[in-house]
XYZ file of C-alpha atoms in Angstrom:
286
model
C -82.129 75.697 -62.132
C -79.287 76.160 -64.857
C -78.347 79.429 -65.026
C -78.191 81.718 -68.747
C -75.433 82.800 -70.458
C -74.632 86.211 -71.398
C -72.670 87.605 -74.022
C -72.163 90.882 -74.270
C -69.898 93.203 -77.267
C -68.039 96.078 -74.949
C -66.159 97.556 -77.273
C -65.545 97.494 -81.073
C -61.704 98.691 -82.118
C -61.747 100.450 -78.748
C -65.026 101.960 -78.484
C -68.713 101.568 -78.442
C -69.628 98.921 -81.290
C -71.991 100.516 -83.855
C -74.765 98.833 -82.785
C -76.071 96.647 -79.650
C -74.318 93.061 -79.925
C -75.425 90.395 -77.426
C -76.929 87.436 -76.787
C -78.087 85.134 -74.143
C -77.962 81.634 -74.072
C -79.550 78.661 -72.464
C -78.492 75.060 -72.456
C -78.918 74.465 -75.684
C -75.394 76.481 -76.480
C -74.678 78.169 -79.540
C -71.722 79.313 -81.487
C -70.159 82.609 -81.774
C -68.635 83.853 -85.498
C -68.784 86.340 -88.437
C -71.545 84.427 -90.110
C -74.787 84.720 -90.420
C -75.648 81.672 -89.049
C -74.091 82.270 -85.288
C -76.207 82.899 -82.371
C -73.699 86.294 -81.531
C -73.097 86.790 -84.913
C -69.448 89.632 -84.845
C -69.512 91.470 -88.403
C -66.368 91.090 -89.743
C -64.984 92.387 -93.471
C -61.315 91.968 -92.865
C -62.020 88.510 -92.178
C -59.993 88.092 -89.171
C -62.309 86.269 -87.210
C -63.239 83.062 -88.533
C -66.691 81.743 -89.756
C -66.877 79.954 -87.149
C -65.273 81.021 -83.983
C -65.847 79.268 -81.008
C -69.037 77.183 -79.857
C -70.809 77.559 -76.626
C -71.518 74.032 -74.853
C -73.152 73.689 -71.126
C -71.915 70.832 -69.429
C -71.959 69.578 -65.837
C -73.104 72.886 -64.762
C -70.979 74.948 -66.742
C -71.370 77.008 -69.923
C -67.733 75.826 -71.718
C -66.514 77.843 -74.736
C -63.995 75.945 -76.929
C -62.187 77.777 -79.627
C -62.565 76.694 -83.199
C -60.559 79.472 -84.731
C -57.525 80.079 -86.938
C -56.283 82.789 -84.964
C -57.501 81.737 -81.362
C -59.552 83.679 -78.525
C -58.225 85.446 -76.085
C -59.445 85.494 -72.704
C -57.995 89.168 -71.902
C -59.346 89.220 -67.564
C -56.991 85.483 -67.506
C -53.693 86.444 -69.822
C -54.846 83.014 -72.419
C -54.721 82.645 -75.785
C -57.026 79.983 -76.248
C -56.150 78.037 -79.133
C -58.430 74.934 -80.490
C -59.188 73.903 -76.993
C -62.218 73.948 -74.449
C -62.497 76.230 -71.262
C -65.381 76.884 -68.708
C -66.481 80.826 -69.210
C -66.560 82.582 -65.895
C -68.368 85.719 -64.753
C -66.520 88.244 -65.264
C -64.358 87.448 -68.055
C -63.212 89.307 -70.913
C -63.234 87.196 -74.267
C -61.207 89.156 -77.458
C -62.218 88.142 -80.563
C -61.204 90.066 -82.885
C -61.512 93.518 -82.519
C -64.148 92.601 -80.836
C -64.021 92.528 -76.890
C -66.922 90.482 -74.468
C -67.488 90.426 -71.383
C -69.554 87.586 -69.544
C -72.157 87.084 -67.002
C -74.156 84.489 -65.899
C -78.268 85.457 -65.430
C -80.608 83.640 -63.200
C -83.099 81.820 -64.832
C -85.915 83.441 -62.361
C -84.573 86.596 -63.619
C -84.806 86.313 -67.725
C -88.139 83.787 -67.662
C -90.490 86.504 -66.958
C -90.188 88.725 -70.919
C -90.496 85.470 -72.733
C -93.514 83.813 -70.455
C -95.344 87.260 -70.792
C -94.703 87.299 -74.699
C -95.939 83.648 -74.395
C -99.275 85.652 -72.680
C -99.550 87.994 -75.253
C -98.905 85.702 -78.158
C -101.662 83.101 -76.830
C -104.231 85.650 -76.203
C -103.263 87.457 -79.718
C -103.825 83.547 -80.752
C -100.531 83.117 -82.385
C -97.694 80.569 -82.325
C -94.323 82.466 -83.006
C -92.254 82.189 -79.634
C -89.979 79.699 -81.328
C -89.131 82.811 -83.858
C -87.963 85.282 -81.749
C -84.738 85.745 -79.393
C -84.644 86.950 -75.501
C -83.275 89.621 -76.580
C -85.118 90.647 -79.398
C -88.102 90.864 -77.081
C -87.675 94.097 -75.008
C -87.480 96.170 -78.661
C -90.266 94.454 -80.132
C -92.792 94.834 -76.796
C -91.857 98.647 -76.795
C -93.090 98.605 -80.866
C -96.221 97.227 -80.335
C -96.492 99.507 -77.175
C -96.299 102.454 -79.665
C -98.670 100.818 -82.220
C -101.230 100.136 -79.350
C -102.296 103.748 -78.958
C -103.318 105.002 -82.349
C -104.539 101.645 -83.707
C -106.744 102.286 -79.219
C -107.267 105.674 -80.832
C -108.822 104.556 -84.361
C -111.079 101.965 -82.751
C -112.612 104.473 -80.170
C -112.613 107.940 -82.428
C -115.906 109.389 -82.386
C -118.733 108.067 -84.358
C -122.523 108.674 -85.395
C -123.646 105.901 -82.340
C -120.529 107.121 -80.443
C -120.397 110.564 -80.966
C -117.960 111.328 -77.872
C -116.533 114.608 -77.099
C -115.953 117.327 -79.841
C -112.500 118.738 -77.931
C -109.235 117.600 -79.388
C -107.732 117.042 -75.664
C -111.358 116.050 -74.507
C -110.652 113.195 -76.559
C -106.490 112.492 -75.801
C -108.320 111.875 -71.983
C -110.965 109.845 -72.878
C -108.616 107.621 -74.905
C -106.268 108.038 -71.546
C -108.703 106.892 -69.229
C -109.565 103.823 -71.864
C -105.721 102.742 -72.291
C -105.496 103.086 -68.324
C -108.739 101.109 -67.792
C -107.223 98.660 -70.024
C -103.809 98.344 -68.698
C -104.067 98.339 -64.802
C -105.142 95.778 -62.083
C -108.662 95.076 -61.738
C -111.329 92.534 -61.986
C -112.893 93.561 -65.040
C -110.778 95.889 -66.142
C -109.692 94.061 -68.982
C -113.142 92.979 -69.885
C -114.607 95.887 -70.214
C -111.834 97.622 -72.189
C -112.381 95.405 -74.567
C -116.283 94.876 -74.734
C -115.393 98.711 -75.327
C -113.295 98.448 -77.867
C -115.387 95.183 -79.368
C -118.361 97.926 -79.421
C -116.611 100.781 -81.659
C -115.358 98.252 -84.044
C -118.821 96.810 -84.827
C -120.593 100.260 -85.078
C -117.389 100.878 -87.270
C -118.753 97.937 -89.486
C -122.270 99.625 -89.640
C -121.282 102.547 -90.363
C -119.448 101.508 -93.554
C -123.120 98.878 -94.165
C -124.905 102.041 -93.739
C -122.712 104.071 -96.049
C -122.464 101.068 -98.447
C -127.032 100.949 -98.575
C -127.493 104.854 -98.880
C -124.661 104.711 -102.019
C -127.011 101.903 -103.590
C -130.056 104.098 -103.194
C -128.650 106.946 -104.180
C -127.123 105.972 -107.457
C -130.564 103.618 -108.291
C -132.236 107.625 -107.727
C -129.695 108.709 -110.629
C -129.700 105.799 -112.739
C -133.806 106.175 -112.954
C -133.453 109.722 -114.159
C -132.014 108.418 -117.341
C -134.978 105.539 -117.633
C -136.173 104.549 -121.487
C -139.787 105.447 -120.618
C -139.514 109.089 -119.268
C -137.097 110.140 -121.765
C -139.505 108.900 -124.341
C -142.160 110.812 -122.307
C -140.259 114.005 -122.158
C -140.116 113.668 -126.676
C -143.765 112.839 -126.504
C -143.063 110.445 -129.130
C -141.674 107.048 -128.968
C -139.901 107.431 -132.555
C -136.007 106.303 -131.925
C -134.596 110.802 -133.083
C -137.089 111.967 -131.064
C -135.828 109.881 -128.255
C -132.576 110.574 -129.351
C -133.269 114.281 -129.365
C -134.577 114.472 -126.517
C -132.262 113.048 -124.094
C -129.648 115.617 -125.661
C -131.752 118.223 -124.906
C -132.884 116.974 -121.056
C -128.836 115.612 -120.248
C -127.427 119.011 -119.398
C -129.988 119.509 -117.210
C -129.995 116.312 -115.648
C -125.866 116.089 -115.070
C -126.948 119.239 -113.203
C -129.376 118.197 -111.365
C -127.341 115.164 -110.030
C -124.149 117.188 -109.332
C -126.000 119.462 -107.372
C -127.993 116.469 -105.750
C -126.193 113.477 -105.738
C -124.982 112.483 -101.504
C -127.260 115.581 -100.291
C -130.440 115.284 -98.307
C -132.198 111.704 -99.475
C -128.404 110.127 -98.883
C -128.373 111.528 -95.569
C -132.145 110.255 -94.977
C -130.877 107.045 -95.616
C -127.899 107.007 -94.097
C -128.858 108.371 -90.661
C -132.259 105.698 -91.007
C -129.784 102.613 -91.760
C -127.690 103.540 -88.555
C -130.754 103.859 -86.373
C -131.758 100.431 -88.021
C -128.889 98.927 -86.557
C -128.816 100.245 -83.700
C -132.398 99.037 -83.003
C -130.830 95.684 -84.451
C -127.617 95.883 -82.312
C -130.280 97.050 -78.882
C -132.173 93.374 -78.887
């Protein structure tokens, strides 16, 4: 199986590069230069490095570097300036392009393949087809970002709810979360399935709570609006005359507003909310 070629920037102007610059080439090859179209881009505000300084090609079991620049590529370990020519790359070579020193390494494909394969498994589990949009060297940072995102998402999904109160103390909740994550990640015949079921269970609870809240708010609003029923206001005024009804409304309005403000989202709202949750729990248990 062909090896993979790693070009890794060691220094820039004698010191460490401002950011990690490297690229892992496969048999498809690629190019090096200051243009963003290169697989290995070498920023060069002074323009000494050519837009496409050199190209990488795999041929007859070797990776070959072809200089296509105006200034040449210096092979420091061989004391050789390559100009408009091609040379087989060897492990340990140091290429000098502009102010950059670049190390050459060859990696067995077996050593590089687990990460893309594992990432592909992750994408398949997520129902996504995005592998072609990521470079192998991007994957460690991406997986670290996903891991950072993983815990707060799980924490939100497993947060206590009316259907699953859970522990009240923060430390107990943290311990519970740690146990759930370990159960999900550690090997076991049913670990991932059980953890997924628990996660989906809590997400379903969240949807139920939203529905119960919506139902309770609708009921509470209906009660409040009934206080302004025209027929009821007419009875308060004791006369169907519009002027008297309007005066009765003006008189009753402050009390109506105060009563609604004091009782809105009060005992009746809580009773409706809890009744809806009990109904959803009963349906869920069937």
